[in-house]
């Protein structure tokens, strides 16, 4: 977890059994009734399912459409808002317009999470991901990644501030009531990160 936090430039990270469970556990922990989760229409299914489990209102904006995102954000001015986007979209292969998304989240006081399942190992310095690619790591509150893509294993993680990760660790049912990753899978992820940092 320390190695993963350092990889994506965050204070602390938390490992889950699968990437799908990361999004289910995180979204259902940090949002709830009275909040709004705002998602790109082409976000991964695990994001949609996690958002539904939270009991927050779920709003979608057109894919990578910043004008539409701003309309949705402006219409939710009195509520807690969480925007979550894929860093690299799995179906289209295009990249989130992260600089504009960050600016809109700041303008409308929204928290931002990036699902970087397809960005870690591909974009950024030594594969550090989409947020690093744009130089916006400090502007994104939570970064999620999976081990089943470029790291060739199983499992997933979320990284952010120590306070938020500590909270998720004690609230996320997908973490607490599920088996942890097998030691061999953990070791293979650790070795894959080493290779990525040393050889790319």
PDB file of C-alpha atoms in Angstrom:
ATOM      1  CA  UNK A   1       0.000   0.000   0.000  1.00  0.00           C
ATOM      2  CA  UNK A   2       2.871   2.382   0.746  1.00  0.00           C
ATOM      3  CA  UNK A   3       4.433   1.560  -2.623  1.00  0.00           C
ATOM      4  CA  UNK A   4       1.145   2.212  -4.439  1.00  0.00           C
ATOM      5  CA  UNK A   5       0.590   5.506  -2.621  1.00  0.00           C
ATOM      6  CA  UNK A   6       4.079   6.626  -3.629  1.00  0.00           C
ATOM      7  CA  UNK A   7       3.494   5.463  -7.205  1.00  0.00           C
ATOM      8  CA  UNK A   8       0.468   7.714  -7.724  1.00  0.00           C
ATOM      9  CA  UNK A   9       1.704  10.528  -5.474  1.00  0.00           C
ATOM     10  CA  UNK A  10      -0.769  10.254  -2.607  1.00  0.00           C
ATOM     11  CA  UNK A  11      -0.365  10.054   1.161  1.00  0.00           C
ATOM     12  CA  UNK A  12      -1.977   6.657   1.695  1.00  0.00           C
ATOM     13  CA  UNK A  13      -3.454   3.768  -0.283  1.00  0.00           C
ATOM     14  CA  UNK A  14      -5.801   0.892   0.459  1.00  0.00           C
ATOM     15  CA  UNK A  15      -5.896  -2.463  -1.371  1.00  0.00           C
ATOM     16  CA  UNK A  16      -9.119  -4.318  -2.247  1.00  0.00           C
ATOM     17  CA  UNK A  17      -9.641  -7.819  -3.662  1.00  0.00           C
ATOM     18  CA  UNK A  18     -10.757  -6.504  -7.079  1.00  0.00           C
ATOM     19  CA  UNK A  19     -10.972  -3.203  -8.890  1.00  0.00           C
ATOM     20  CA  UNK A  20     -14.756  -3.563  -9.094  1.00  0.00           C
ATOM     21  CA  UNK A  21     -14.891  -3.756  -5.306  1.00  0.00           C
ATOM     22  CA  UNK A  22     -12.793  -0.597  -4.972  1.00  0.00           C
ATOM     23  CA  UNK A  23     -15.435   1.484  -6.702  1.00  0.00           C
ATOM     24  CA  UNK A  24     -18.285  -0.230  -4.870  1.00  0.00           C
ATOM     25  CA  UNK A  25     -16.606   0.217  -1.501  1.00  0.00           C
ATOM     26  CA  UNK A  26     -15.334   3.754  -1.964  1.00  0.00           C
ATOM     27  CA  UNK A  27     -18.435   5.306  -3.511  1.00  0.00           C
ATOM     28  CA  UNK A  28     -20.831   3.714  -1.043  1.00  0.00           C
ATOM     29  CA  UNK A  29     -18.616   4.944   1.820  1.00  0.00           C
ATOM     30  CA  UNK A  30     -17.995   8.579   0.961  1.00  0.00           C
ATOM     31  CA  UNK A  31     -21.379   9.560  -0.494  1.00  0.00           C
ATOM     32  CA  UNK A  32     -24.928   9.043   0.707  1.00  0.00           C
ATOM     33  CA  UNK A  33     -28.447  10.409   0.813  1.00  0.00           C
ATOM     34  CA  UNK A  34     -28.441  14.153   0.202  1.00  0.00           C
ATOM     35  CA  UNK A  35     -25.311  13.968  -1.968  1.00  0.00           C
ATOM     36  CA  UNK A  36     -24.949  13.775  -5.736  1.00  0.00           C
ATOM     37  CA  UNK A  37     -22.503  11.553  -7.619  1.00  0.00           C
ATOM     38  CA  UNK A  38     -21.807  12.858 -11.120  1.00  0.00           C
ATOM     39  CA  UNK A  39     -20.475  10.377 -13.666  1.00  0.00           C
ATOM     40  CA  UNK A  40     -19.429  10.402 -17.301  1.00  0.00           C
ATOM     41  CA  UNK A  41     -21.935   8.382 -19.341  1.00  0.00           C
ATOM     42  CA  UNK A  42     -19.193   5.981 -20.426  1.00  0.00           C
ATOM     43  CA  UNK A  43     -17.692   5.374 -16.970  1.00  0.00           C
ATOM     44  CA  UNK A  44     -17.064   1.751 -16.024  1.00  0.00           C
ATOM     45  CA  UNK A  45     -19.987  -0.342 -14.747  1.00  0.00           C
ATOM     46  CA  UNK A  46     -18.375  -0.636 -11.308  1.00  0.00           C
ATOM     47  CA  UNK A  47     -18.668   3.139 -10.908  1.00  0.00           C
ATOM     48  CA  UNK A  48     -22.356   3.084 -11.790  1.00  0.00           C
ATOM     49  CA  UNK A  49     -23.037   0.196  -9.411  1.00  0.00           C
ATOM     50  CA  UNK A  50     -21.019   1.778  -6.600  1.00  0.00           C
ATOM     51  CA  UNK A  51     -22.861   5.059  -7.044  1.00  0.00           C
ATOM     52  CA  UNK A  52     -26.222   3.282  -6.836  1.00  0.00           C
ATOM     53  CA  UNK A  53     -25.173   1.478  -3.649  1.00  0.00           C
ATOM     54  CA  UNK A  54     -24.397   4.805  -1.983  1.00  0.00           C
ATOM     55  CA  UNK A  55     -28.058   5.971  -2.041  1.00  0.00           C
ATOM     56  CA  UNK A  56     -26.825   9.315  -3.388  1.00  0.00           C
ATOM     57  CA  UNK A  57     -28.531  10.825  -6.409  1.00  0.00           C
ATOM     58  CA  UNK A  58     -26.685   9.824  -9.582  1.00  0.00           C
ATOM     59  CA  UNK A  59     -26.379  12.274 -12.469  1.00  0.00           C
ATOM     60  CA  UNK A  60     -24.701  11.544 -15.805  1.00  0.00           C
ATOM     61  CA  UNK A  61     -23.081  13.979 -18.215  1.00  0.00           C
ATOM     62  CA  UNK A  62     -22.343  13.431 -21.883  1.00  0.00           C
ATOM     63  CA  UNK A  63     -19.000  11.792 -22.571  1.00  0.00           C
ATOM     64  CA  UNK A  64     -16.115  14.248 -22.109  1.00  0.00           C
ATOM     65  CA  UNK A  65     -18.574  17.138 -22.644  1.00  0.00           C
ATOM     66  CA  UNK A  66     -17.445  19.951 -20.371  1.00  0.00           C
ATOM     67  CA  UNK A  67     -20.407  22.227 -21.091  1.00  0.00           C
ATOM     68  CA  UNK A  68     -22.786  19.470 -20.073  1.00  0.00           C
ATOM     69  CA  UNK A  69     -20.714  18.696 -16.960  1.00  0.00           C
ATOM     70  CA  UNK A  70     -20.895  22.334 -15.914  1.00  0.00           C
ATOM     71  CA  UNK A  71     -24.673  22.363 -16.377  1.00  0.00           C
ATOM     72  CA  UNK A  72     -25.006  19.338 -14.110  1.00  0.00           C
ATOM     73  CA  UNK A  73     -22.646  20.794 -11.491  1.00  0.00           C
ATOM     74  CA  UNK A  74     -24.457  24.135 -11.480  1.00  0.00           C
ATOM     75  CA  UNK A  75     -27.832  22.442 -11.011  1.00  0.00           C
ATOM     76  CA  UNK A  76     -26.577  20.714  -7.838  1.00  0.00           C
ATOM     77  CA  UNK A  77     -25.240  23.825  -6.117  1.00  0.00           C
ATOM     78  CA  UNK A  78     -26.748  23.101  -2.688  1.00  0.00           C
ATOM     79  CA  UNK A  79     -25.595  19.492  -2.374  1.00  0.00           C
ATOM     80  CA  UNK A  80     -22.397  17.615  -1.695  1.00  0.00           C
ATOM     81  CA  UNK A  81     -20.982  16.659  -5.090  1.00  0.00           C
ATOM     82  CA  UNK A  82     -18.600  13.887  -6.131  1.00  0.00           C
ATOM     83  CA  UNK A  83     -17.442  13.758  -9.744  1.00  0.00           C
ATOM     84  CA  UNK A  84     -15.879  10.489 -10.895  1.00  0.00           C
ATOM     85  CA  UNK A  85     -14.379   9.859 -14.317  1.00  0.00           C
ATOM     86  CA  UNK A  86     -12.217   7.221 -15.954  1.00  0.00           C
ATOM     87  CA  UNK A  87      -8.705   8.533 -16.603  1.00  0.00           C
ATOM     88  CA  UNK A  88      -8.572   6.486 -19.799  1.00  0.00           C
ATOM     89  CA  UNK A  89     -11.964   5.284 -21.004  1.00  0.00           C
ATOM     90  CA  UNK A  90     -11.994   1.539 -21.542  1.00  0.00           C
ATOM     91  CA  UNK A  91     -14.339   1.369 -24.531  1.00  0.00           C
ATOM     92  CA  UNK A  92     -13.200   4.406 -26.545  1.00  0.00           C
ATOM     93  CA  UNK A  93      -9.575   4.528 -25.422  1.00  0.00           C
ATOM     94  CA  UNK A  94      -9.690   8.318 -25.120  1.00  0.00           C
ATOM     95  CA  UNK A  95      -8.431  10.320 -22.148  1.00  0.00           C
ATOM     96  CA  UNK A  96     -10.521  12.364 -19.724  1.00  0.00           C
ATOM     97  CA  UNK A  97     -10.245  16.123 -20.200  1.00  0.00           C
ATOM     98  CA  UNK A  98      -8.784  16.307 -16.731  1.00  0.00           C
ATOM     99  CA  UNK A  99      -7.517  19.920 -16.679  1.00  0.00           C
ATOM    100  CA  UNK A 100     -11.003  21.184 -17.521  1.00  0.00           C
ATOM    101  CA  UNK A 101     -12.685  18.751 -15.135  1.00  0.00           C
ATOM    102  CA  UNK A 102     -10.421  19.872 -12.277  1.00  0.00           C
ATOM    103  CA  UNK A 103     -11.207  23.523 -13.008  1.00  0.00           C
ATOM    104  CA  UNK A 104     -14.959  22.860 -13.023  1.00  0.00           C
ATOM    105  CA  UNK A 105     -14.800  20.878  -9.785  1.00  0.00           C
ATOM    106  CA  UNK A 106     -12.954  23.725  -8.090  1.00  0.00           C
ATOM    107  CA  UNK A 107     -15.426  26.276  -9.454  1.00  0.00           C
ATOM    108  CA  UNK A 108     -18.426  24.305  -8.191  1.00  0.00           C
ATOM    109  CA  UNK A 109     -16.899  22.951  -4.953  1.00  0.00           C
ATOM    110  CA  UNK A 110     -17.023  19.302  -6.013  1.00  0.00           C
ATOM    111  CA  UNK A 111     -14.761  16.443  -4.953  1.00  0.00           C
ATOM    112  CA  UNK A 112     -13.017  14.611  -7.811  1.00  0.00           C
ATOM    113  CA  UNK A 113     -12.122  10.925  -8.089  1.00  0.00           C
ATOM    114  CA  UNK A 114     -10.318   9.399 -11.076  1.00  0.00           C
ATOM    115  CA  UNK A 115     -10.680   5.716 -11.942  1.00  0.00           C
ATOM    116  CA  UNK A 116      -7.274   5.096 -13.490  1.00  0.00           C
ATOM    117  CA  UNK A 117      -7.614   1.372 -14.156  1.00  0.00           C
ATOM    118  CA  UNK A 118      -6.480   1.935 -17.749  1.00  0.00           C
ATOM    119  CA  UNK A 119      -4.088   4.829 -17.055  1.00  0.00           C
ATOM    120  CA  UNK A 120      -1.713   3.375 -14.455  1.00  0.00           C
ATOM    121  CA  UNK A 121       1.182   1.738 -16.270  1.00  0.00           C
ATOM    122  CA  UNK A 122       0.368   3.571 -19.508  1.00  0.00           C
ATOM    123  CA  UNK A 123       0.389   7.329 -18.913  1.00  0.00           C
ATOM    124  CA  UNK A 124       2.554   9.580 -16.783  1.00  0.00           C
ATOM    125  CA  UNK A 125       6.148   9.397 -15.606  1.00  0.00           C
ATOM    126  CA  UNK A 126       7.058   5.689 -15.301  1.00  0.00           C
ATOM    127  CA  UNK A 127       3.370   4.796 -15.665  1.00  0.00           C
ATOM    128  CA  UNK A 128       2.167   6.847 -12.702  1.00  0.00           C
ATOM    129  CA  UNK A 129      -1.155   7.461 -14.414  1.00  0.00           C
ATOM    130  CA  UNK A 130      -3.442  10.070 -15.901  1.00  0.00           C
ATOM    131  CA  UNK A 131      -3.258  12.561 -13.024  1.00  0.00           C
ATOM    132  CA  UNK A 132       0.540  12.544 -13.187  1.00  0.00           C
ATOM    133  CA  UNK A 133       0.379  12.829 -16.994  1.00  0.00           C
ATOM    134  CA  UNK A 134      -1.451  16.149 -16.641  1.00  0.00           C
ATOM    135  CA  UNK A 135       0.480  17.313 -13.553  1.00  0.00           C
ATOM    136  CA  UNK A 136      -2.762  17.346 -11.551  1.00  0.00           C
ATOM    137  CA  UNK A 137      -2.122  14.728  -8.860  1.00  0.00           C
ATOM    138  CA  UNK A 138      -2.594  17.232  -6.033  1.00  0.00           C
ATOM    139  CA  UNK A 139      -5.873  18.467  -7.539  1.00  0.00           C
ATOM    140  CA  UNK A 140      -7.581  15.055  -7.551  1.00  0.00           C
ATOM    141  CA  UNK A 141      -8.773  13.874  -4.149  1.00  0.00           C
ATOM    142  CA  UNK A 142      -8.944  10.142  -4.875  1.00  0.00           C
ATOM    143  CA  UNK A 143      -7.188   7.963  -7.446  1.00  0.00           C
ATOM    144  CA  UNK A 144      -8.334   4.404  -8.055  1.00  0.00           C
ATOM    145  CA  UNK A 145      -6.395   1.744  -9.911  1.00  0.00           C
ATOM    146  CA  UNK A 146      -6.590  -1.950 -10.679  1.00  0.00           C
ATOM    147  CA  UNK A 147      -3.980  -4.685 -10.889  1.00  0.00           C
ATOM    148  CA  UNK A 148      -5.642  -6.678 -13.671  1.00  0.00           C
ATOM    149  CA  UNK A 149      -4.450  -4.485 -16.540  1.00  0.00           C
ATOM    150  CA  UNK A 150      -0.835  -3.269 -16.813  1.00  0.00           C
ATOM    151  CA  UNK A 151       0.242  -4.886 -13.526  1.00  0.00           C
ATOM    152  CA  UNK A 152      -0.937  -8.341 -14.678  1.00  0.00           C
ATOM    153  CA  UNK A 153      -2.422  -9.585 -11.418  1.00  0.00           C
ATOM    154  CA  UNK A 154      -5.720  -9.322  -9.553  1.00  0.00           C
ATOM    155  CA  UNK A 155      -7.039  -6.705  -7.123  1.00  0.00           C
ATOM    156  CA  UNK A 156      -7.279  -2.945  -6.947  1.00  0.00           C
ATOM    157  CA  UNK A 157      -6.507   0.089  -4.821  1.00  0.00           C
ATOM    158  CA  UNK A 158      -7.615   3.580  -3.918  1.00  0.00           C
ATOM    159  CA  UNK A 159      -5.213   6.346  -2.881  1.00  0.00           C
ATOM    160  CA  UNK A 160      -5.758   9.735  -1.277  1.00  0.00           C
ATOM    161  CA  UNK A 161      -5.194  11.635   1.949  1.00  0.00           C
ATOM    162  CA  UNK A 162      -4.517   9.579   5.072  1.00  0.00           C
ATOM    163  CA  UNK A 163      -7.700  10.889   6.688  1.00  0.00           C
ATOM    164  CA  UNK A 164      -9.987   9.861   3.829  1.00  0.00           C
ATOM    165  CA  UNK A 165      -8.326   6.476   3.298  1.00  0.00           C
ATOM    166  CA  UNK A 166      -8.543   5.740   7.031  1.00  0.00           C
ATOM    167  CA  UNK A 167     -12.264   6.537   6.897  1.00  0.00           C
ATOM    168  CA  UNK A 168     -12.832   4.270   3.886  1.00  0.00           C
ATOM    169  CA  UNK A 169     -10.886   1.480   5.593  1.00  0.00           C
ATOM    170  CA  UNK A 170     -13.370   1.447   8.475  1.00  0.00           C
ATOM    171  CA  UNK A 171     -16.573   2.014   6.482  1.00  0.00           C
ATOM    172  CA  UNK A 172     -16.283   0.178   3.146  1.00  0.00           C
ATOM    173  CA  UNK A 173     -18.283  -3.036   3.381  1.00  0.00           C
ATOM    174  CA  UNK A 174     -16.684  -4.337   0.170  1.00  0.00           C
ATOM    175  CA  UNK A 175     -13.373  -4.289   2.052  1.00  0.00           C
ATOM    176  CA  UNK A 176     -14.402  -5.358   5.547  1.00  0.00           C
ATOM    177  CA  UNK A 177     -16.595  -8.299   4.572  1.00  0.00           C
ATOM    178  CA  UNK A 178     -14.459  -9.748   1.816  1.00  0.00           C
ATOM    179  CA  UNK A 179     -11.332 -11.881   1.695  1.00  0.00           C
ATOM    180  CA  UNK A 180      -8.074 -10.024   1.195  1.00  0.00           C
ATOM    181  CA  UNK A 181      -5.782 -10.511  -1.794  1.00  0.00           C
ATOM    182  CA  UNK A 182      -3.707 -13.724  -1.903  1.00  0.00           C
ATOM    183  CA  UNK A 183      -0.080 -13.126  -0.860  1.00  0.00           C
ATOM    184  CA  UNK A 184       1.225 -14.331  -4.235  1.00  0.00           C
ATOM    185  CA  UNK A 185      -0.900 -11.728  -6.030  1.00  0.00           C
ATOM    186  CA  UNK A 186       0.346  -8.993  -3.701  1.00  0.00           C
ATOM    187  CA  UNK A 187       3.951 -10.028  -4.359  1.00  0.00           C
ATOM    188  CA  UNK A 188       3.435 -10.038  -8.121  1.00  0.00           C
ATOM    189  CA  UNK A 189       1.933  -6.534  -8.032  1.00  0.00           C
ATOM    190  CA  UNK A 190       4.844  -5.278  -5.946  1.00  0.00           C
ATOM    191  CA  UNK A 191       7.333  -6.799  -8.396  1.00  0.00           C
ATOM    192  CA  UNK A 192       5.446  -5.389 -11.389  1.00  0.00           C
ATOM    193  CA  UNK A 193       5.558  -1.882  -9.902  1.00  0.00           C
ATOM    194  CA  UNK A 194       9.318  -2.266  -9.392  1.00  0.00           C
ATOM    195  CA  UNK A 195       9.787  -3.310 -13.022  1.00  0.00           C
ATOM    196  CA  UNK A 196       7.628  -0.434 -14.230  1.00  0.00           C
ATOM    197  CA  UNK A 197       9.588   2.142 -12.236  1.00  0.00           C
ATOM    198  CA  UNK A 198      13.005   0.728 -13.144  1.00  0.00           C
ATOM    199  CA  UNK A 199      12.568  -0.178 -16.801  1.00  0.00           C
ATOM    200  CA  UNK A 200      10.185   2.364 -18.319  1.00  0.00           C
TER     201      UNK A 200
END
